[in-house]
GROMACS .gro file of C-alpha atoms in nm:
model
  370
    1MET     CA    1   0.008  -0.056  -0.004
    2PRO     CA    2   0.129   0.338  -0.084
    3PRO     CA    3   0.185   0.657   0.133
    4PRO     CA    4  -0.086   0.918   0.111
    5PRO     CA    5  -0.116   1.172  -0.082
    6PRO     CA    6   0.114   1.457   0.110
    7LYS     CA    7  -0.156   1.756   0.234
    8THR     CA    8  -0.046   2.072   0.082
    9THR     CA    9   0.264   2.074  -0.061
   10THR     CA   10   0.367   2.270  -0.371
   11THR     CA   11   0.663   1.998  -0.458
   12THR     CA   12   0.691   1.860  -0.821
   13THR     CA   13   0.596   1.548  -0.699
   14THR     CA   14   0.303   1.339  -0.802
   15PRO     CA   15   0.203   1.172  -0.540
   16LEU     CA   16  -0.043   0.854  -0.573
   17PRO     CA   17  -0.482   0.880  -0.514
   18CYS     CA   18  -0.442   0.634  -0.351
   19SER     CA   19  -0.538   0.718   0.104
   20ASN     CA   20  -0.344   0.480   0.399
   21PRO     CA   21  -0.459   0.155   0.500
   22THR     CA   22  -0.774   0.231   0.715
   23LEU     CA   23  -0.924   0.487   0.507
   24PHE     CA   24  -0.875   0.254   0.130
   25LEU     CA   25  -0.987  -0.032   0.318
   26ALA     CA   26  -1.290   0.179   0.490
   27PHE     CA   27  -1.441   0.335   0.201
   28THR     CA   28  -1.366   0.019  -0.045
   29LEU     CA   29  -1.457  -0.190   0.167
   30LEU     CA   30  -1.799  -0.019   0.282
   31THR     CA   31  -1.835   0.065  -0.047
   32PHE     CA   32  -1.839  -0.223  -0.255
   33LEU     CA   33  -1.958  -0.509  -0.022
   34SER     CA   34  -2.337  -0.428   0.012
   35LEU     CA   35  -2.307  -0.470  -0.467
   36SER     CA   36  -2.121  -0.754  -0.502
   37LEU     CA   37  -2.340  -0.948  -0.252
   38PHE     CA   38  -2.580  -0.920  -0.613
   39PHE     CA   39  -2.284  -0.992  -0.806
   40ILE     CA   40  -2.151  -1.248  -0.663
   41SER     CA   41  -2.460  -1.432  -0.556
   42ASN     CA   42  -2.463  -1.749  -0.801
   43LYS     CA   43  -2.105  -1.778  -0.817
   44ILE     CA   44  -2.108  -1.840  -0.407
   45SER     CA   45  -2.387  -2.062  -0.483
   46SER     CA   46  -2.234  -2.233  -0.755
   47PHE     CA   47  -2.005  -2.397  -0.446
   48PRO     CA   48  -2.103  -2.743  -0.372
   49ASN     CA   49  -1.914  -2.744   0.024
   50PRO     CA   50  -1.736  -2.576   0.255
   51GLN     CA   51  -1.425  -2.652   0.080
   52ASN     CA   52  -1.505  -2.388  -0.133
   53THR     CA   53  -1.398  -2.135   0.139
   54LEU     CA   54  -1.074  -1.963   0.060
   55GLN     CA   55  -1.230  -1.963  -0.331
   56ILE     CA   56  -1.540  -1.777  -0.159
   57SER     CA   57  -1.321  -1.523   0.066
   58GLN     CA   58  -1.145  -1.454  -0.244
   59ALA     CA   59  -1.445  -1.290  -0.490
   60PHE     CA   60  -1.415  -0.930  -0.597
   61ILE     CA   61  -1.646  -0.724  -0.766
   62LYS     CA   62  -1.507  -0.640  -1.105
   63VAL     CA   63  -1.478  -0.216  -1.180
   64TYR     CA   64  -1.494  -0.032  -1.496
   65VAL     CA   65  -1.452   0.306  -1.457
   66ALA     CA   66  -1.578   0.550  -1.714
   67ASP     CA   67  -1.359   0.761  -1.944
   68LEU     CA   68  -1.513   1.068  -1.802
   69PRO     CA   69  -1.280   1.405  -1.891
   70ARG     CA   70  -1.002   1.515  -1.608
   71SER     CA   71  -1.224   1.836  -1.570
   72LEU     CA   72  -1.499   1.695  -1.406
   73ASN     CA   73  -1.214   1.497  -1.097
   74TYR     CA   74  -0.935   1.621  -1.065
   75GLY     CA   75  -0.929   1.931  -1.331
   76LEU     CA   76  -1.186   1.977  -1.056
   77LEU     CA   77  -0.897   2.013  -0.820
   78ASP     CA   78  -0.699   2.215  -1.074
   79GLN     CA   79  -0.931   2.492  -1.103
   80TYR     CA   80  -1.002   2.480  -0.716
   81TRP     CA   81  -0.640   2.533  -0.593
   82SER     CA   82  -0.571   2.739  -0.858
   83SER     CA   83  -0.887   2.960  -0.739
   84SER     CA   84  -0.831   3.291  -0.467
   85MET     CA   85  -1.193   3.303  -0.377
   86PRO     CA   86  -1.232   3.135  -0.075
   87ASP     CA   87  -1.561   3.001   0.121
   88ALA     CA   88  -1.821   3.285   0.193
   89ARG     CA   89  -1.938   3.094   0.362
   90ILE     CA   90  -1.727   3.045   0.613
   91SER     CA   91  -1.498   3.262   0.847
   92SER     CA   92  -1.181   3.138   0.753
   93ASP     CA   93  -1.114   2.889   0.475
   94PRO     CA   94  -0.840   2.723   0.543
   95ASP     CA   95  -0.774   2.718   0.120
   96HIS     CA   96  -0.812   2.986   0.060
   97GLN     CA   97  -0.630   3.158   0.418
   98ILE     CA   98  -0.320   3.479   0.221
   99ARG     CA   99  -0.351   3.335  -0.178
  100PRO     CA  100  -0.440   3.052  -0.397
  101ARG     CA  101  -0.175   2.781  -0.370
  102PRO     CA  102   0.087   2.688  -0.692
  103ILE     CA  103  -0.004   2.467  -0.893
  104LYS     CA  104   0.292   2.270  -1.027
  105ASN     CA  105   0.084   2.025  -1.251
  106LEU     CA  106  -0.022   1.732  -1.014
  107LYS     CA  107  -0.123   1.475  -1.189
  108PHE     CA  108  -0.332   1.367  -0.799
  109PRO     CA  109  -0.366   1.697  -0.606
  110ASP     CA  110  -0.463   1.667  -0.255
  111TYR     CA  111  -0.821   1.719  -0.260
  112PRO     CA  112  -1.016   2.015   0.006
  113GLU     CA  113  -0.875   2.063   0.412
  114ASN     CA  114  -1.217   2.323   0.310
  115PRO     CA  115  -1.439   2.129   0.658
  116LEU     CA  116  -1.732   2.173   0.488
  117ILE     CA  117  -1.591   1.977   0.147
  118LYS     CA  118  -1.398   1.813   0.335
  119GLN     CA  119  -1.647   1.604   0.519
  120TYR     CA  120  -1.784   1.500   0.154
  121SER     CA  121  -1.428   1.374   0.032
  122ALA     CA  122  -1.507   0.917  -0.069
  123GLU     CA  123  -1.536   1.051  -0.423
  124TYR     CA  124  -1.153   1.153  -0.400
  125TRP     CA  125  -1.046   0.845  -0.206
  126ILE     CA  126  -1.273   0.564  -0.362
  127THR     CA  127  -1.141   0.684  -0.703
  128GLY     CA  128  -0.754   0.689  -0.641
  129ASP     CA  129  -0.766   0.333  -0.473
  130LEU     CA  130  -0.916   0.296  -0.912
  131MET     CA  131  -0.648   0.517  -1.052
  132THR     CA  132  -0.405   0.321  -0.903
  133SER     CA  133  -0.207   0.015  -1.028
  134GLU     CA  134  -0.328  -0.325  -0.824
  135LYS     CA  135   0.045  -0.387  -0.824
  136LEU     CA  136   0.067  -0.132  -0.611
  137LYS     CA  137  -0.247  -0.201  -0.405
  138SER     CA  138  -0.312  -0.546  -0.124
  139ARG     CA  139  -0.609  -0.712  -0.081
  140SER     CA  140  -0.816  -0.511  -0.272
  141PHE     CA  141  -1.260  -0.549  -0.293
  142ALA     CA  142  -1.264  -0.365  -0.619
  143LYS     CA  143  -1.031  -0.488  -0.943
  144ARG     CA  144  -1.008  -0.289  -1.232
  145VAL     CA  145  -1.102  -0.355  -1.543
  146PHE     CA  146  -1.124  -0.202  -1.861
  147ASP     CA  147  -1.358  -0.340  -2.141
  148PHE     CA  148  -1.727  -0.271  -1.977
  149ASN     CA  149  -1.868  -0.671  -2.078
  150GLU     CA  150  -1.632  -0.769  -1.825
  151ALA     CA  151  -1.806  -0.591  -1.532
  152ASP     CA  152  -2.030  -0.597  -1.263
  153VAL     CA  153  -2.051  -0.224  -1.207
  154VAL     CA  154  -1.972   0.024  -1.365
  155PHE     CA  155  -1.787   0.369  -1.160
  156VAL     CA  156  -1.847   0.703  -1.290
  157PRO     CA  157  -1.498   0.881  -1.172
  158PHE     CA  158  -1.751   1.276  -1.149
  159PHE     CA  159  -1.671   1.472  -0.819
  160ALA     CA  160  -2.033   1.560  -0.796
  161THR     CA  161  -1.946   1.700  -0.411
  162LEU     CA  162  -1.716   1.918  -0.557
  163SER     CA  163  -1.797   2.052  -0.783
  164ALA     CA  164  -2.164   2.079  -0.577
  165GLU     CA  165  -1.977   2.282  -0.278
  166MET     CA  166  -1.721   2.538  -0.580
  167GLU     CA  167  -2.049   2.636  -0.661
  168LEU     CA  168  -2.199   2.701  -0.275
  169ALA     CA  169  -1.919   2.886  -0.200
  170LYS     CA  170  -1.950   3.191  -0.443
  171GLY     CA  171  -2.252   3.249  -0.196
  172LYS     CA  172  -2.452   3.408  -0.489
  173GLY     CA  173  -2.737   3.216  -0.470
  174SER     CA  174  -2.641   3.005  -0.775
  175PHE     CA  175  -2.749   2.694  -0.712
  176ARG     CA  176  -3.050   2.649  -0.748
  177ARG     CA  177  -3.066   2.866  -1.098
  178LYS     CA  178  -2.988   2.637  -1.390
  179GLU     CA  179  -2.850   2.959  -1.566
  180GLY     CA  180  -2.477   3.077  -1.526
  181ASN     CA  181  -2.457   2.764  -1.306
  182GLU     CA  182  -2.122   2.576  -1.359
  183ASP     CA  183  -2.185   2.313  -1.207
  184TYR     CA  184  -2.488   2.258  -1.333
  185GLN     CA  185  -2.344   2.246  -1.646
  186ARG     CA  186  -2.148   2.025  -1.561
  187GLN     CA  187  -2.370   1.791  -1.400
  188LYS     CA  188  -2.589   1.787  -1.761
  189GLU     CA  189  -2.221   1.727  -1.905
  190VAL     CA  190  -2.165   1.382  -1.680
  191VAL     CA  191  -2.571   1.297  -1.794
  192ASP     CA  192  -2.479   1.370  -2.135
  193PHE     CA  193  -2.158   1.180  -2.139
  194VAL     CA  194  -2.284   0.849  -1.943
  195ARG     CA  195  -2.675   0.835  -2.085
  196ASN     CA  196  -2.489   0.784  -2.465
  197SER     CA  197  -2.297   0.600  -2.350
  198GLU     CA  198  -2.310   0.152  -2.459
  199ALA     CA  199  -2.227   0.030  -2.081
  200TRP     CA  200  -2.551   0.215  -2.006
  201LYS     CA  201  -2.784   0.148  -2.285
  202ARG     CA  202  -2.642  -0.236  -2.249
  203SER     CA  203  -2.790  -0.156  -1.869
  204GLY     CA  204  -2.947   0.091  -1.800
  205GLY     CA  205  -2.792   0.216  -1.583
  206LYS     CA  206  -2.892   0.011  -1.287
  207ASP     CA  207  -2.509  -0.067  -1.301
  208HIS     CA  208  -2.354   0.227  -1.283
  209VAL     CA  209  -2.221   0.352  -0.970
  210PHE     CA  210  -2.227   0.711  -0.834
  211VAL     CA  211  -2.039   0.968  -0.605
  212LEU     CA  212  -2.354   1.154  -0.463
  213THR     CA  213  -2.252   1.150  -0.134
  214ASP     CA  214  -2.292   1.581  -0.013
  215PRO     CA  215  -2.660   1.614   0.018
  216VAL     CA  216  -2.664   1.822  -0.324
  217ALA     CA  217  -2.494   1.676  -0.559
  218MET     CA  218  -2.636   1.609  -0.860
  219TRP     CA  219  -2.924   1.849  -0.703
  220HIS     CA  220  -3.112   1.898  -1.097
  221VAL     CA  221  -3.021   1.553  -1.259
  222ARG     CA  222  -3.084   1.306  -1.024
  223ALA     CA  223  -3.420   1.218  -1.179
  224GLU     CA  224  -3.237   1.121  -1.485
  225ILE     CA  225  -3.016   0.840  -1.322
  226ALA     CA  226  -3.199   0.768  -1.047
  227PRO     CA  227  -3.174   0.390  -1.199
  228ALA     CA  228  -2.819   0.332  -1.067
  229ILE     CA  229  -2.598   0.254  -0.853
  230LEU     CA  230  -2.572   0.537  -0.578
  231LEU     CA  231  -2.291   0.573  -0.302
  232VAL     CA  232  -2.487   0.821  -0.030
  233VAL     CA  233  -2.468   0.899   0.355
  234ASP     CA  234  -2.796   0.901   0.440
  235PHE     CA  235  -3.183   0.896   0.280
  236GLY     CA  236  -3.278   1.128   0.483
  237GLY     CA  237  -3.221   1.432   0.270
  238TRP     CA  238  -3.365   1.271  -0.034
  239TYR     CA  239  -3.719   1.329   0.117
  240ARG     CA  240  -3.733   1.662   0.291
  241LEU     CA  241  -3.844   1.918   0.119
  242ASP     CA  242  -3.706   2.322   0.116
  243SER     CA  243  -3.741   2.497   0.358
  244LYS     CA  244  -3.942   2.709   0.145
  245SER     CA  245  -4.125   2.474  -0.018
  246SER     CA  246  -4.506   2.488   0.088
  247ASN     CA  247  -4.607   2.161  -0.040
  248GLY     CA  248  -4.535   1.825  -0.149
  249SER     CA  249  -4.594   1.933  -0.491
  250SER     CA  250  -4.266   2.127  -0.512
  251SER     CA  251  -4.064   2.042  -0.749
  252ASP     CA  252  -3.781   2.018  -0.531
  253MET     CA  253  -3.885   1.711  -0.370
  254ILE     CA  254  -3.690   1.452  -0.435
  255ARG     CA  255  -3.913   1.143  -0.473
  256HIS     CA  256  -3.789   0.848  -0.244
  257THR     CA  257  -3.781   0.603  -0.584
  258GLN     CA  258  -3.465   0.782  -0.633
  259VAL     CA  259  -3.346   0.527  -0.353
  260SER     CA  260  -3.389   0.268  -0.218
  261LEU     CA  261  -3.205   0.024   0.064
  262LEU     CA  262  -3.209  -0.236  -0.258
  263LYS     CA  263  -3.013  -0.090  -0.512
  264ASP     CA  264  -2.758   0.181  -0.314
  265VAL     CA  265  -2.550   0.197  -0.023
  266ILE     CA  266  -2.458   0.429   0.261
  267VAL     CA  267  -2.102   0.493   0.330
  268PRO     CA  268  -1.910   0.682   0.528
  269TYR     CA  269  -1.836   1.076   0.595
  270THR     CA  270  -1.483   1.143   0.601
  271HIS     CA  271  -1.344   1.286   1.046
  272LEU     CA  272  -1.214   1.583   1.022
  273LEU     CA  273  -1.091   1.523   1.398
  274PRO     CA  274  -0.781   1.313   1.460
  275ARG     CA  275  -0.719   1.037   1.560
  276PHE     CA  276  -0.730   0.951   1.959
  277GLN     CA  277  -0.510   0.630   2.077
  278PHE     CA  278  -0.674   0.419   2.313
  279SER     CA  279  -0.384   0.402   2.496
  280GLU     CA  280  -0.391   0.815   2.577
  281ASN     CA  281  -0.743   0.853   2.672
  282LYS     CA  282  -0.769   0.972   3.039
  283LYS     CA  283  -1.050   1.068   3.309
  284ARG     CA  284  -1.348   1.172   3.133
  285ASN     CA  285  -1.516   1.431   3.379
  286THR     CA  286  -1.822   1.543   3.110
  287LEU     CA  287  -2.119   1.361   3.079
  288LEU     CA  288  -2.257   1.489   2.757
  289TYR     CA  289  -2.112   1.721   2.480
  290PHE     CA  290  -2.228   1.870   2.214
  291LYS     CA  291  -2.038   2.185   1.963
  292GLY     CA  292  -2.275   2.302   1.657
  293ALA     CA  293  -2.514   2.518   1.556
  294LYS     CA  294  -2.798   2.560   1.797
  295HIS     CA  295  -3.041   2.577   1.451
  296ARG     CA  296  -3.007   2.300   1.171
  297HIS     CA  297  -3.114   2.397   0.868
  298ARG     CA  298  -3.448   2.222   0.724
  299GLY     CA  299  -3.609   2.254   0.992
  300GLY     CA  300  -3.438   1.972   1.183
  301ILE     CA  301  -3.674   2.161   1.548
  302VAL     CA  302  -3.530   1.826   1.822
  303ARG     CA  303  -3.157   2.028   1.822
  304GLU     CA  304  -3.338   2.296   1.953
  305ASN     CA  305  -3.549   2.100   2.155
  306LEU     CA  306  -3.263   1.960   2.311
  307TRP     CA  307  -3.096   2.220   2.348
  308ASP     CA  308  -3.288   2.475   2.536
  309LEU     CA  309  -3.346   2.136   2.788
  310LEU     CA  310  -3.008   2.059   2.861
  311VAL     CA  311  -2.827   2.324   2.832
  312ASN     CA  312  -2.801   2.450   3.194
  313GLU     CA  313  -2.794   2.094   3.357
  314PRO     CA  314  -2.509   1.898   3.532
  315GLY     CA  315  -2.277   1.753   3.414
  316VAL     CA  316  -2.330   1.844   3.059
  317ILE     CA  317  -2.212   2.147   2.788
  318MET     CA  318  -2.402   2.292   2.515
  319GLU     CA  319  -2.126   2.516   2.276
  320GLU     CA  320  -2.210   2.636   1.964
  321GLY     CA  321  -1.981   2.643   1.721
  322PHE     CA  322  -1.794   2.691   1.329
  323PRO     CA  323  -1.619   2.513   1.130
  324ASN     CA  324  -1.250   2.705   1.178
  325ALA     CA  325  -0.972   2.667   1.332
  326THR     CA  326  -1.070   2.770   1.721
  327GLY     CA  327  -1.419   2.515   1.675
  328ARG     CA  328  -1.134   2.193   1.577
  329GLU     CA  329  -0.937   2.265   1.897
  330LEU     CA  330  -1.279   2.297   2.079
  331SER     CA  331  -1.353   2.027   1.910
  332ILE     CA  332  -1.101   1.789   2.031
  333ARG     CA  333  -1.063   1.896   2.323
  334GLY     CA  334  -1.476   1.863   2.441
  335MET     CA  335  -1.512   1.470   2.299
  336ARG     CA  336  -1.148   1.345   2.466
  337THR     CA  337  -1.340   1.465   2.756
  338SER     CA  338  -1.683   1.363   2.762
  339GLU     CA  339  -1.809   1.006   2.770
  340PHE     CA  340  -2.047   1.006   2.519
  341CYS     CA  341  -2.078   1.256   2.250
  342LEU     CA  342  -2.462   1.424   2.156
  343HIS     CA  343  -2.617   1.362   1.710
  344PRO     CA  344  -2.921   1.563   1.800
  345ALA     CA  345  -2.912   1.645   1.360
  346GLY     CA  346  -3.291   1.483   1.400
  347ASP     CA  347  -3.334   1.504   1.033
  348THR     CA  348  -3.080   1.159   0.993
  349PRO     CA  349  -2.897   0.925   1.236
  350THR     CA  350  -2.560   1.044   1.078
  351SER     CA  351  -2.305   1.248   1.069
  352CYS     CA  352  -1.976   1.292   1.048
  353ARG     CA  353  -1.997   1.459   1.420
  354LEU     CA  354  -2.101   1.096   1.473
  355PHE     CA  355  -1.723   0.933   1.392
  356ASP     CA  356  -1.507   1.233   1.477
  357ALA     CA  357  -1.728   1.081   1.826
  358ILE     CA  358  -1.632   0.776   1.687
  359GLN     CA  359  -1.207   0.876   1.689
  360SER     CA  360  -1.262   1.121   1.976
  361LEU     CA  361  -1.337   0.751   2.215
  362CYS     CA  362  -1.653   0.925   2.314
  363ILE     CA  363  -2.042   0.690   2.251
  364PRO     CA  364  -2.252   0.913   2.047
  365VAL     CA  365  -2.536   0.953   2.108
  366ILE     CA  366  -2.756   0.952   1.821
  367VAL     CA  367  -3.151   1.169   1.853
  368MET     CA  368  -3.355   1.196   1.541
  369MET     CA  369  -3.718   1.232   1.492
  370PRO     CA  370  -3.978   0.948   1.361
   0.00000   0.00000   0.00000
């Protein structure tokens, strides 16, 4: 397994896109394990006795990577790092604090450290794993093939999250509109490319895989890729109306027929806080900890109610927090000194905070509305 690509660098070397072993195994296995159950079930059922256990354990999923233009994945990273525009949504953008980072013709540029983007970076690690030579990997559950006729699934290497977040970072309210929306233009380019391919026509898209970890990724074209296998962090956002919608007939509603546990796969967020080693763990003096915004976007009433109920209770810390360097350090200290960490999203059982708690050895408490 090659070492992970270096963080924020200006050297001319080309790092391999493959992550460290933990991230690699987590993303690859969690992503493709569910997919493989369907595609290798016939092979497994054909084994007549337990003597074939070794053969079963060596099964893998064959993946064809759609030949999208580089501008739709790593080229987007080139564009991101060459920009001098900081993210308008956060007070301190770690990627554009002073000046844009010089680009030195990296084949596989780093993924952003901006926490609003980094938490959804599964698209980067999965694509990087598939782009890495088989000779440089070990125990990979996914094997890349170069003929779609030999593949179990067709992976579409579009950085949909990065594309959406780059548009949102402009802060001009253009995301929902199609006119002047660069993300929408990229979405259409991907859909036109994929749906006109022989691979899509062969299966109707049912064996195609898209990474849509950001709730707004591929927002305008989701109906067109609904037959495909979607890798998402949860199904919460797919059932909810936009806060500005007034009735169930709104075009902003994502129909539930587009996602299903029968075809889609839940993948983890990328944790933002560093791993806390068990050997460093000490007595924890706080019972329950939460740091974040009191008001949850898209309705999360349960968070505000819990806040008012718990804020003055002994042994409980409820703090307003924001995704900046100061907030990060406070979250590290708070999670590492607390027994339980509250996750009151309300509209979804998962969040980046959940995986940060696990990394901090803090027991997650998930609160969700029925």
